[in-house]
Amino acid sequence: MAAFRVGARAVEGGRFQANGGGMASSRLQAPPKNPPNREEVALRGKPRSNHLAAAAKLRRRAGPMPLWRVAVFVSVALNVATLALLLYHYAAPPPPHHHHQHSRLTASSEGSLAAAARREDRTTMAPSTGKPAVTPDSVINLDHGDPTMFEAFWRETGDAAELVIPGWQTMSYFSDVTNICWFLEPELDQQVRRLHRTVGNAAVDGYHVLVGTGSTQLFMAALYALSPAAASAEPISVVSTAPYYSSYPAVTDFLRSGLFRWAGDASSFEGDDYIELVCSPNNPDGTIREAVLASKPGGKTVHDLAYYWPQYTAITKKADHDIMLFTVSKSTGHAGTRIGWALVKDRAIAEKMTKFVELNTIGVSKDSQLRAAKVLAAVSDGYEPSEADARVGARAPRLFDFGRRKMVERWSMLRAAAAASGIFTLPEETSGFCNFTNETAATNPAFAWLRCDREDVDDCASFLRGHKILTRSGAQFGADPRYVRVSMLDRDDAFDIFVRRLSSFKSGEGEADGVSTAIWEHV
Ligand SMILES: Cc1ncc(COP(=O)(O)O)c(C=O)c1O
């Protein structure tokens, strides 16, 4: 609207208000090709501008101008101005266009030329891309499970997962005040349920869907909700079978809560009251897990099913545990969107978990929720085409096919490299019948649980760091430091270099060519 306001001021200055005001159409909002600067506008608005000064001179020579001539002059001037603006609109090249299939969110504002022109003028920085590109000599950081492998898939999906959110939308704190989880966007609720029904990996009927800033926040919410309510109670023990996800102890204890505390390996736990964390397939070793303490009455379980998706493992049953955690970080690769969800059976627990998120972050970014919903919808569309796609015979890209193909390829490369090295071993491959694909499928974990068998190496992470490969030590998972966890989800270039480096190790060979530990231990 700024462009129009500028025009209106100039018109007001020239006392042509009535006609100018009537032209507030969206076309007139287009800025002229060389928009006047403020000073020009101010000058043009004053009667001492060149044209008006010339007219005044004429008037002085010829005496007072009759009213009808003033009217004709005004009318011609206005028509010429209108014509110029129209010509500009039709002749000017279109703004760099987004091949967005505009979601229903965009319809209201996207049509305006002013918005398009603003986009054209924009000189924003490109969004961040994560870790820098690598070369054969680079340090390869496979410490974190950063799921950039999936970028290649989403690059090919065109507008299927694109979203534009106008400035006025998603402003309220609230999403659905009738829902227990009042900050959950209904669209995300719906797409979460739809995807689970499509894949068949978790029951959703009779469950409350809760959203969190990543499933990490919902993990904390679950600990809060499952802790004893009595102020006098001792902190409840939080356990998980080793090797366990390294964030479990870190997140449990970092605020030294009086409600819960980390108590280590579930398989050696002896108390009666506990919260058992069951991660399946397990981070770091990819095993399929069940609760080991499930029979005790004072025990509660949280199932972290971040990797229970067809690209990683066979979907053998519809999980129906009391609390199940999922995340877009590992299902679709959108870790930066920071959206996780919980499926919770019990209403009171769902309310307490919601309370945690309310007190912690007053809800969860709606923008991220809408993006996650769009992404999940695109995944489901690949397997059950929308009516529109079906009508035109279009087929949306299939995420799980891509993911499985990639993981199979990477695992076979890694196994070959480990075998060639002669000093690294990997867990045995397992398989199962997948109800989603209707075929037997091997497990392709998101992490490799790599063991260094060289006798002189008792700290595999340090050994690999010496070869510019960053991994996470087994010690951080409650296991032997001869193991490391290696991310299998990085970009192709990093993965390829890693595999090449690994296969070049030989027993007795491979002294560090030099990354100082001090530099990298804080990365
Ligand atoms: C087992 C498991 N749960 C949860 C998470 C974290 O998920 P989010 O990014 O949604 O917080 C991870 C991330 O690596 C994970 O491995």
Short mmCIF file of N, CA, C and O in Angstrom, two decimals, residues 383-506:
data_model
loop_
_atom_site.label_atom_id
_atom_site.label_comp_id
_atom_site.label_asym_id
_atom_site.label_seq_id
_atom_site.Cartn_x
_atom_site.Cartn_y
_atom_site.Cartn_z
N TYR A 383 1.32 -41.89 -1.33
CA TYR A 383 0.84 -43.26 -1.20
C TYR A 383 -0.67 -43.38 -1.36
O TYR A 383 -1.18 -44.46 -1.65
N GLU A 384 -1.37 -42.30 -1.14
CA GLU A 384 -2.80 -42.29 -1.43
C GLU A 384 -3.11 -40.96 -2.09
O GLU A 384 -3.38 -39.97 -1.42
N PRO A 385 -3.05 -40.96 -3.44
CA PRO A 385 -3.14 -39.70 -4.17
C PRO A 385 -4.40 -38.91 -3.80
O PRO A 385 -5.45 -39.50 -3.56
N SER A 386 -4.24 -37.61 -3.74
CA SER A 386 -5.39 -36.75 -3.49
C SER A 386 -6.32 -36.85 -4.71
O SER A 386 -5.91 -37.29 -5.79
N GLU A 387 -7.56 -36.42 -4.53
CA GLU A 387 -8.53 -36.50 -5.65
C GLU A 387 -8.03 -35.72 -6.86
O GLU A 387 -8.14 -36.18 -7.99
N ALA A 388 -7.44 -34.55 -6.58
CA ALA A 388 -6.96 -33.71 -7.70
C ALA A 388 -5.88 -34.45 -8.48
O ALA A 388 -5.90 -34.48 -9.71
N ASP A 389 -4.93 -35.06 -7.76
CA ASP A 389 -3.86 -35.80 -8.43
C ASP A 389 -4.43 -36.97 -9.21
O ASP A 389 -4.02 -37.25 -10.35
N ALA A 390 -5.37 -37.68 -8.58
CA ALA A 390 -5.95 -38.86 -9.22
C ALA A 390 -6.64 -38.47 -10.53
O ALA A 390 -6.53 -39.16 -11.54
N ARG A 391 -7.33 -37.32 -10.51
CA ARG A 391 -8.07 -36.86 -11.70
C ARG A 391 -7.13 -36.66 -12.89
O ARG A 391 -7.44 -37.02 -14.00
N VAL A 392 -5.97 -36.07 -12.62
CA VAL A 392 -5.05 -35.79 -13.74
C VAL A 392 -3.98 -36.87 -13.88
O VAL A 392 -3.03 -36.74 -14.66
N GLY A 393 -4.10 -37.93 -13.12
CA GLY A 393 -3.16 -39.04 -13.22
C GLY A 393 -1.77 -38.71 -12.70
O GLY A 393 -0.80 -39.37 -13.03
N ALA A 394 -1.67 -37.67 -11.86
CA ALA A 394 -0.35 -37.30 -11.31
C ALA A 394 -0.01 -38.20 -10.14
O ALA A 394 -0.90 -38.68 -9.44
N ARG A 395 1.28 -38.41 -9.93
CA ARG A 395 1.70 -39.22 -8.79
C ARG A 395 2.71 -38.44 -7.97
O ARG A 395 3.75 -38.03 -8.49
N ALA A 396 2.36 -38.19 -6.71
CA ALA A 396 3.28 -37.42 -5.87
C ALA A 396 4.51 -38.28 -5.56
O ALA A 396 4.41 -39.51 -5.50
N PRO A 397 5.66 -37.63 -5.37
CA PRO A 397 6.88 -38.38 -5.04
C PRO A 397 6.72 -39.15 -3.73
O PRO A 397 5.97 -38.73 -2.85
N ARG A 398 7.42 -40.26 -3.63
CA ARG A 398 7.23 -41.15 -2.49
C ARG A 398 8.44 -41.15 -1.57
O ARG A 398 9.48 -41.73 -1.90
N LEU A 399 8.27 -40.52 -0.43
CA LEU A 399 9.38 -40.34 0.51
C LEU A 399 9.97 -41.67 1.00
O LEU A 399 11.19 -41.83 1.04
N PHE A 400 9.12 -42.59 1.39
CA PHE A 400 9.66 -43.81 2.00
C PHE A 400 10.40 -44.66 0.97
O PHE A 400 11.35 -45.35 1.31
N ASP A 401 9.96 -44.60 -0.30
CA ASP A 401 10.70 -45.33 -1.34
C ASP A 401 12.10 -44.73 -1.49
O ASP A 401 13.10 -45.44 -1.55
N PHE A 402 12.14 -43.39 -1.54
CA PHE A 402 13.43 -42.70 -1.63
C PHE A 402 14.31 -43.08 -0.44
O PHE A 402 15.47 -43.45 -0.59
N GLY A 403 13.74 -42.94 0.76
CA GLY A 403 14.50 -43.17 1.99
C GLY A 403 15.03 -44.60 2.05
O GLY A 403 16.20 -44.82 2.39
N ARG A 404 14.19 -45.55 1.72
CA ARG A 404 14.61 -46.95 1.79
C ARG A 404 15.73 -47.23 0.78
O ARG A 404 16.75 -47.83 1.09
N ARG A 405 15.53 -46.71 -0.45
CA ARG A 405 16.55 -46.91 -1.49
C ARG A 405 17.90 -46.36 -1.03
O ARG A 405 18.93 -47.02 -1.13
N LYS A 406 17.86 -45.16 -0.48
CA LYS A 406 19.10 -44.53 -0.01
C LYS A 406 19.74 -45.32 1.11
O LYS A 406 20.96 -45.53 1.13
N MET A 407 18.92 -45.72 2.06
CA MET A 407 19.47 -46.41 3.23
C MET A 407 20.06 -47.77 2.84
O MET A 407 21.11 -48.16 3.34
N VAL A 408 19.37 -48.48 1.95
CA VAL A 408 19.87 -49.79 1.50
C VAL A 408 21.23 -49.59 0.83
O VAL A 408 22.21 -50.30 1.10
N GLU A 409 21.29 -48.58 -0.03
CA GLU A 409 22.53 -48.29 -0.76
C GLU A 409 23.66 -47.94 0.22
O GLU A 409 24.77 -48.46 0.13
N ARG A 410 23.34 -47.07 1.18
CA ARG A 410 24.38 -46.63 2.11
C ARG A 410 24.86 -47.77 3.01
O ARG A 410 26.05 -47.90 3.28
N TRP A 411 23.89 -48.56 3.48
CA TRP A 411 24.30 -49.67 4.36
C TRP A 411 25.17 -50.67 3.60
O TRP A 411 26.11 -51.23 4.14
N SER A 412 24.86 -50.87 2.34
CA SER A 412 25.69 -51.84 1.61
C SER A 412 27.09 -51.26 1.37
O SER A 412 28.10 -51.96 1.50
N MET A 413 27.17 -49.95 1.09
CA MET A 413 28.49 -49.31 0.96
C MET A 413 29.27 -49.40 2.27
O MET A 413 30.47 -49.69 2.29
N LEU A 414 28.58 -49.13 3.37
CA LEU A 414 29.26 -49.11 4.66
C LEU A 414 29.75 -50.50 5.05
O LEU A 414 30.88 -50.66 5.54
N ARG A 415 28.90 -51.50 4.82
CA ARG A 415 29.32 -52.87 5.17
C ARG A 415 30.54 -53.27 4.35
O ARG A 415 31.48 -53.88 4.87
N ALA A 416 30.54 -52.90 3.08
CA ALA A 416 31.69 -53.22 2.22
C ALA A 416 32.95 -52.51 2.74
O ALA A 416 34.04 -53.11 2.81
N ALA A 417 32.79 -51.25 3.15
CA ALA A 417 33.96 -50.48 3.61
C ALA A 417 34.49 -51.05 4.93
O ALA A 417 35.70 -51.16 5.12
N ALA A 418 33.58 -51.40 5.83
CA ALA A 418 34.01 -51.96 7.13
C ALA A 418 34.75 -53.27 6.89
O ALA A 418 35.81 -53.52 7.50
N ALA A 419 34.22 -54.08 5.97
CA ALA A 419 34.87 -55.37 5.68
C ALA A 419 36.25 -55.11 5.08
O ALA A 419 37.24 -55.76 5.45
N ALA A 420 36.34 -54.13 4.16
CA ALA A 420 37.62 -53.83 3.52
C ALA A 420 38.64 -53.33 4.55
O ALA A 420 39.83 -53.61 4.42
N SER A 421 38.17 -52.60 5.55
CA SER A 421 39.11 -52.04 6.54
C SER A 421 39.74 -53.15 7.38
O SER A 421 40.89 -53.03 7.81
N GLY A 422 39.00 -54.18 7.63
CA GLY A 422 39.52 -55.26 8.47
C GLY A 422 39.56 -54.91 9.95
O GLY A 422 39.89 -55.74 10.78
N ILE A 423 39.20 -53.67 10.31
CA ILE A 423 39.29 -53.32 11.74
C ILE A 423 37.97 -52.83 12.32
O ILE A 423 37.88 -52.56 13.50
N PHE A 424 36.97 -52.68 11.49
CA PHE A 424 35.67 -52.22 12.01
C PHE A 424 34.61 -53.29 11.83
O PHE A 424 34.58 -53.98 10.80
N THR A 425 33.73 -53.40 12.81
CA THR A 425 32.60 -54.33 12.66
C THR A 425 31.30 -53.59 12.93
O THR A 425 31.27 -52.57 13.63
N LEU A 426 30.24 -54.14 12.35
CA LEU A 426 28.91 -53.54 12.46
C LEU A 426 27.93 -54.59 12.98
O LEU A 426 28.19 -55.80 12.83
N PRO A 427 26.79 -54.18 13.54
CA PRO A 427 25.81 -55.17 13.98
C PRO A 427 25.32 -56.00 12.79
O PRO A 427 25.31 -55.51 11.65
N GLU A 428 24.94 -57.22 13.06
CA GLU A 428 24.38 -58.10 12.01
C GLU A 428 23.13 -57.47 11.43
O GLU A 428 22.35 -56.83 12.15
N GLU A 429 22.93 -57.73 10.16
CA GLU A 429 21.70 -57.22 9.53
C GLU A 429 20.51 -58.08 9.97
O GLU A 429 20.63 -59.30 10.05
N THR A 430 19.40 -57.43 10.27
CA THR A 430 18.17 -58.18 10.60
C THR A 430 17.10 -57.78 9.59
O THR A 430 17.25 -56.77 8.88
N SER A 431 16.03 -58.56 9.54
CA SER A 431 14.95 -58.18 8.61
C SER A 431 13.61 -58.64 9.17
O SER A 431 13.54 -59.38 10.15
N GLY A 432 12.56 -58.19 8.56
CA GLY A 432 11.21 -58.57 8.99
C GLY A 432 10.24 -58.32 7.86
O GLY A 432 10.58 -57.65 6.87
N PHE A 433 9.01 -58.83 8.01
CA PHE A 433 8.01 -58.59 6.97
C PHE A 433 7.35 -57.25 7.24
O PHE A 433 6.82 -56.99 8.32
N CYS A 434 7.38 -56.39 6.23
CA CYS A 434 6.83 -55.03 6.40
C CYS A 434 5.39 -54.99 5.91
O CYS A 434 5.12 -55.22 4.73
N ASN A 435 4.49 -54.67 6.83
CA ASN A 435 3.07 -54.60 6.46
C ASN A 435 2.76 -53.41 5.55
O ASN A 435 1.73 -53.38 4.89
N PHE A 436 3.64 -52.46 5.53
CA PHE A 436 3.41 -51.27 4.70
C PHE A 436 3.78 -51.55 3.25
O PHE A 436 3.03 -51.22 2.32
N THR A 437 4.94 -52.19 3.05
CA THR A 437 5.38 -52.44 1.66
C THR A 437 4.96 -53.83 1.18
O THR A 437 5.09 -54.14 0.00
N ASN A 438 4.48 -54.65 2.12
CA ASN A 438 4.11 -56.03 1.80
C ASN A 438 5.27 -56.85 1.27
O ASN A 438 5.11 -57.66 0.37
N GLU A 439 6.43 -56.59 1.81
CA GLU A 439 7.58 -57.43 1.46
C GLU A 439 8.55 -57.48 2.64
O GLU A 439 8.49 -56.63 3.53
N THR A 440 9.42 -58.48 2.59
CA THR A 440 10.41 -58.59 3.66
C THR A 440 11.47 -57.51 3.45
O THR A 440 11.93 -57.29 2.33
N ALA A 441 11.80 -56.82 4.53
CA ALA A 441 12.76 -55.72 4.40
C ALA A 441 13.80 -55.81 5.50
O ALA A 441 13.49 -56.16 6.65
N ALA A 442 15.03 -55.48 5.14
CA ALA A 442 16.12 -55.43 6.14
C ALA A 442 15.98 -54.15 6.94
O ALA A 442 15.42 -53.16 6.46
N THR A 443 16.50 -54.16 8.17
CA THR A 443 16.54 -52.90 8.92
C THR A 443 17.74 -52.10 8.43
O THR A 443 18.82 -52.64 8.18
N ASN A 444 17.52 -50.82 8.28
CA ASN A 444 18.56 -49.90 7.81
C ASN A 444 18.62 -48.74 8.78
O ASN A 444 18.08 -47.67 8.52
N PRO A 445 19.24 -48.95 9.94
CA PRO A 445 19.19 -47.93 10.99
C PRO A 445 19.75 -46.58 10.55
O PRO A 445 20.62 -46.49 9.68
N ALA A 446 19.25 -45.55 11.20
CA ALA A 446 19.68 -44.19 10.92
C ALA A 446 21.09 -43.92 11.43
O ALA A 446 21.70 -42.91 11.09
N PHE A 447 21.58 -44.81 12.31
CA PHE A 447 22.95 -44.69 12.81
C PHE A 447 23.66 -46.02 12.65
O PHE A 447 23.03 -47.07 12.77
N ALA A 448 24.96 -45.95 12.39
CA ALA A 448 25.77 -47.16 12.41
C ALA A 448 26.44 -47.25 13.78
O ALA A 448 27.02 -46.27 14.26
N TRP A 449 26.33 -48.39 14.38
CA TRP A 449 26.95 -48.63 15.70
C TRP A 449 28.23 -49.41 15.40
O TRP A 449 28.23 -50.62 15.27
N LEU A 450 29.28 -48.63 15.24
CA LEU A 450 30.52 -49.14 14.67
C LEU A 450 31.51 -49.48 15.78
O LEU A 450 31.72 -48.68 16.69
N ARG A 451 32.12 -50.64 15.66
CA ARG A 451 33.08 -51.05 16.69
C ARG A 451 34.47 -51.14 16.07
O ARG A 451 34.64 -51.70 14.98
N CYS A 452 35.44 -50.56 16.76
CA CYS A 452 36.81 -50.64 16.27
C CYS A 452 37.49 -51.82 16.98
O CYS A 452 37.59 -51.85 18.21
N ASP A 453 37.97 -52.77 16.19
CA ASP A 453 38.54 -53.98 16.78
C ASP A 453 40.06 -53.96 16.87
O ASP A 453 40.67 -54.95 17.25
N ARG A 454 40.65 -52.85 16.52
CA ARG A 454 42.11 -52.80 16.60
C ARG A 454 42.53 -52.83 18.06
O ARG A 454 41.99 -52.08 18.89
N GLU A 455 43.50 -53.68 18.36
CA GLU A 455 43.85 -53.91 19.76
C GLU A 455 44.38 -52.67 20.47
O GLU A 455 44.16 -52.49 21.66
N ASP A 456 45.07 -51.84 19.72
CA ASP A 456 45.66 -50.65 20.36
C ASP A 456 44.68 -49.48 20.44
O ASP A 456 45.04 -48.39 20.83
N VAL A 457 43.44 -49.71 20.04
CA VAL A 457 42.45 -48.61 20.09
C VAL A 457 41.39 -48.93 21.15
O VAL A 457 40.63 -49.87 21.01
N ASP A 458 41.39 -48.15 22.21
CA ASP A 458 40.31 -48.38 23.17
C ASP A 458 39.33 -47.22 23.20
O ASP A 458 38.36 -47.23 23.95
N ASP A 459 39.58 -46.21 22.37
CA ASP A 459 38.63 -45.09 22.27
C ASP A 459 38.45 -44.81 20.78
O ASP A 459 39.21 -44.07 20.16
N CYS A 460 37.41 -45.43 20.24
CA CYS A 460 37.21 -45.38 18.79
C CYS A 460 36.93 -43.96 18.30
O CYS A 460 37.38 -43.56 17.22
N ALA A 461 36.20 -43.17 19.10
CA ALA A 461 35.86 -41.80 18.66
C ALA A 461 37.13 -40.97 18.49
O ALA A 461 37.28 -40.23 17.51
N SER A 462 38.09 -41.12 19.45
CA SER A 462 39.35 -40.35 19.34
C SER A 462 40.15 -40.83 18.13
O SER A 462 40.74 -40.02 17.41
N PHE A 463 40.15 -42.14 17.95
CA PHE A 463 40.88 -42.71 16.82
C PHE A 463 40.34 -42.14 15.50
O PHE A 463 41.11 -41.66 14.65
N LEU A 464 39.03 -42.14 15.36
CA LEU A 464 38.45 -41.62 14.11
C LEU A 464 38.64 -40.11 13.99
O LEU A 464 38.84 -39.58 12.89
N ARG A 465 38.59 -39.43 15.12
CA ARG A 465 38.80 -37.98 15.09
C ARG A 465 40.18 -37.66 14.54
O ARG A 465 40.38 -36.69 13.81
N GLY A 466 41.13 -38.52 14.89
CA GLY A 466 42.48 -38.35 14.35
C GLY A 466 42.50 -38.46 12.84
O GLY A 466 43.43 -38.00 12.18
N HIS A 467 41.46 -39.07 12.30
CA HIS A 467 41.36 -39.20 10.84
C HIS A 467 40.26 -38.29 10.29
O HIS A 467 39.69 -38.56 9.24
N LYS A 468 40.00 -37.25 11.02
CA LYS A 468 39.05 -36.22 10.61
C LYS A 468 37.64 -36.77 10.38
O LYS A 468 36.94 -36.35 9.46
N ILE A 469 37.27 -37.73 11.20
CA ILE A 469 35.89 -38.22 11.17
C ILE A 469 35.32 -38.05 12.57
O ILE A 469 35.83 -38.65 13.53
N LEU A 470 34.29 -37.21 12.70
CA LEU A 470 33.71 -36.96 14.02
C LEU A 470 32.49 -37.85 14.23
O LEU A 470 31.57 -37.86 13.41
N THR A 471 32.52 -38.61 15.32
CA THR A 471 31.43 -39.52 15.65
C THR A 471 31.14 -39.35 17.13
O THR A 471 31.83 -38.59 17.81
N ARG A 472 30.15 -40.08 17.64
CA ARG A 472 29.87 -39.96 19.08
C ARG A 472 30.31 -41.23 19.79
O ARG A 472 29.94 -42.33 19.36
N SER A 473 31.04 -41.05 20.86
CA SER A 473 31.61 -42.20 21.56
C SER A 473 30.54 -43.08 22.21
O SER A 473 29.56 -42.57 22.77
N GLY A 474 30.77 -44.38 22.18
CA GLY A 474 29.89 -45.32 22.87
C GLY A 474 29.69 -44.96 24.33
O GLY A 474 28.63 -45.21 24.90
N ALA A 475 30.70 -44.32 24.94
CA ALA A 475 30.61 -43.96 26.36
C ALA A 475 29.40 -43.07 26.63
O ALA A 475 28.77 -43.14 27.68
N GLN A 476 29.05 -42.25 25.64
CA GLN A 476 27.91 -41.33 25.85
C GLN A 476 26.56 -42.05 25.80
O GLN A 476 25.53 -41.46 26.11
N PHE A 477 26.60 -43.30 25.38
CA PHE A 477 25.35 -44.07 25.32
C PHE A 477 25.32 -45.14 26.41
O PHE A 477 24.55 -46.10 26.34
N GLY A 478 26.21 -45.00 27.38
CA GLY A 478 26.29 -45.98 28.46
C GLY A 478 26.93 -47.26 27.99
O GLY A 478 26.62 -48.33 28.51
N ALA A 479 27.82 -47.18 27.00
CA ALA A 479 28.42 -48.39 26.43
C ALA A 479 29.94 -48.25 26.33
O ALA A 479 30.52 -47.23 26.72
N ASP A 480 30.54 -49.27 25.76
CA ASP A 480 31.98 -49.36 25.61
C ASP A 480 32.51 -48.30 24.63
O ASP A 480 31.98 -48.16 23.52
N PRO A 481 33.56 -47.56 25.03
CA PRO A 481 34.10 -46.54 24.11
C PRO A 481 34.78 -47.10 22.87
O PRO A 481 35.23 -46.33 22.02
N ARG A 482 34.87 -48.43 22.77
CA ARG A 482 35.37 -48.96 21.50
C ARG A 482 34.30 -48.86 20.41
O ARG A 482 34.57 -49.07 19.24
N TYR A 483 33.07 -48.54 20.83
CA TYR A 483 31.99 -48.29 19.86
C TYR A 483 31.87 -46.80 19.58
O TYR A 483 32.15 -45.97 20.45
N VAL A 484 31.40 -46.50 18.41
CA VAL A 484 30.97 -45.12 18.11
C VAL A 484 29.64 -45.18 17.38
O VAL A 484 29.31 -46.18 16.73
N ARG A 485 28.92 -44.09 17.49
CA ARG A 485 27.69 -43.95 16.70
C ARG A 485 28.00 -43.03 15.53
O ARG A 485 28.56 -41.95 15.72
N VAL A 486 27.61 -43.45 14.34
CA VAL A 486 27.89 -42.67 13.14
C VAL A 486 26.56 -42.37 12.44
O VAL A 486 25.78 -43.29 12.17
N SER A 487 26.33 -41.11 12.14
CA SER A 487 25.08 -40.78 11.44
C SER A 487 25.09 -41.33 10.02
O SER A 487 26.07 -41.19 9.29
N MET A 488 23.99 -41.92 9.63
CA MET A 488 23.84 -42.44 8.25
C MET A 488 22.98 -41.48 7.42
O MET A 488 22.60 -41.80 6.30
N LEU A 489 22.65 -40.31 7.98
CA LEU A 489 21.65 -39.45 7.34
C LEU A 489 22.22 -38.16 6.77
O LEU A 489 21.48 -37.23 6.46
N ASP A 490 23.54 -38.10 6.65
CA ASP A 490 24.13 -36.86 6.13
C ASP A 490 23.99 -36.81 4.61
O ASP A 490 23.48 -37.74 3.97
N ARG A 491 24.50 -35.73 4.02
CA ARG A 491 24.43 -35.58 2.56
C ARG A 491 25.35 -36.60 1.89
O ARG A 491 26.30 -37.08 2.50
N ASP A 492 25.08 -36.85 0.61
CA ASP A 492 25.86 -37.84 -0.15
C ASP A 492 27.36 -37.57 -0.10
O ASP A 492 28.15 -38.49 0.10
N ASP A 493 27.75 -36.29 -0.30
CA ASP A 493 29.19 -36.02 -0.40
C ASP A 493 29.91 -36.41 0.88
O ASP A 493 30.94 -37.08 0.85
N ALA A 494 29.34 -36.05 2.03
CA ALA A 494 29.99 -36.37 3.31
C ALA A 494 29.99 -37.88 3.53
O ALA A 494 31.00 -38.46 3.95
N PHE A 495 28.87 -38.52 3.21
CA PHE A 495 28.80 -39.97 3.43
C PHE A 495 29.82 -40.70 2.55
O PHE A 495 30.52 -41.61 3.00
N ASP A 496 29.92 -40.28 1.30
CA ASP A 496 30.85 -40.94 0.38
C ASP A 496 32.30 -40.81 0.86
O ASP A 496 33.07 -41.77 0.82
N ILE A 497 32.66 -39.60 1.32
CA ILE A 497 34.03 -39.41 1.80
C ILE A 497 34.29 -40.27 3.04
O ILE A 497 35.33 -40.91 3.18
N PHE A 498 33.28 -40.32 3.91
CA PHE A 498 33.42 -41.13 5.13
C PHE A 498 33.68 -42.60 4.76
O PHE A 498 34.61 -43.23 5.27
N VAL A 499 32.90 -43.12 3.85
CA VAL A 499 33.02 -44.53 3.49
C VAL A 499 34.37 -44.80 2.83
O VAL A 499 35.03 -45.80 3.11
N ARG A 500 34.78 -43.88 2.00
CA ARG A 500 36.08 -44.04 1.34
C ARG A 500 37.21 -44.06 2.37
O ARG A 500 38.11 -44.87 2.33
N ARG A 501 37.11 -43.12 3.32
CA ARG A 501 38.16 -43.06 4.35
C ARG A 501 38.17 -44.34 5.18
O ARG A 501 39.22 -44.87 5.51
N LEU A 502 36.98 -44.82 5.49
CA LEU A 502 36.89 -46.01 6.34
C LEU A 502 37.51 -47.22 5.64
O LEU A 502 38.23 -48.00 6.25
N SER A 503 37.24 -47.34 4.35
CA SER A 503 37.74 -48.54 3.66
C SER A 503 39.25 -48.50 3.48
O SER A 503 39.87 -49.51 3.21
N SER A 504 39.82 -47.28 3.64
CA SER A 504 41.28 -47.20 3.46
C SER A 504 42.04 -47.55 4.73
O SER A 504 43.26 -47.64 4.71
N PHE A 505 41.32 -47.70 5.85
CA PHE A 505 42.01 -48.13 7.08
C PHE A 505 42.40 -49.59 6.93
O PHE A 505 41.64 -50.40 6.39
N LYS A 506 43.54 -49.93 7.46
CA LYS A 506 43.92 -51.34 7.49
C LYS A 506 44.50 -51.60 8.86
O LYS A 506 45.03 -50.69 9.49
#
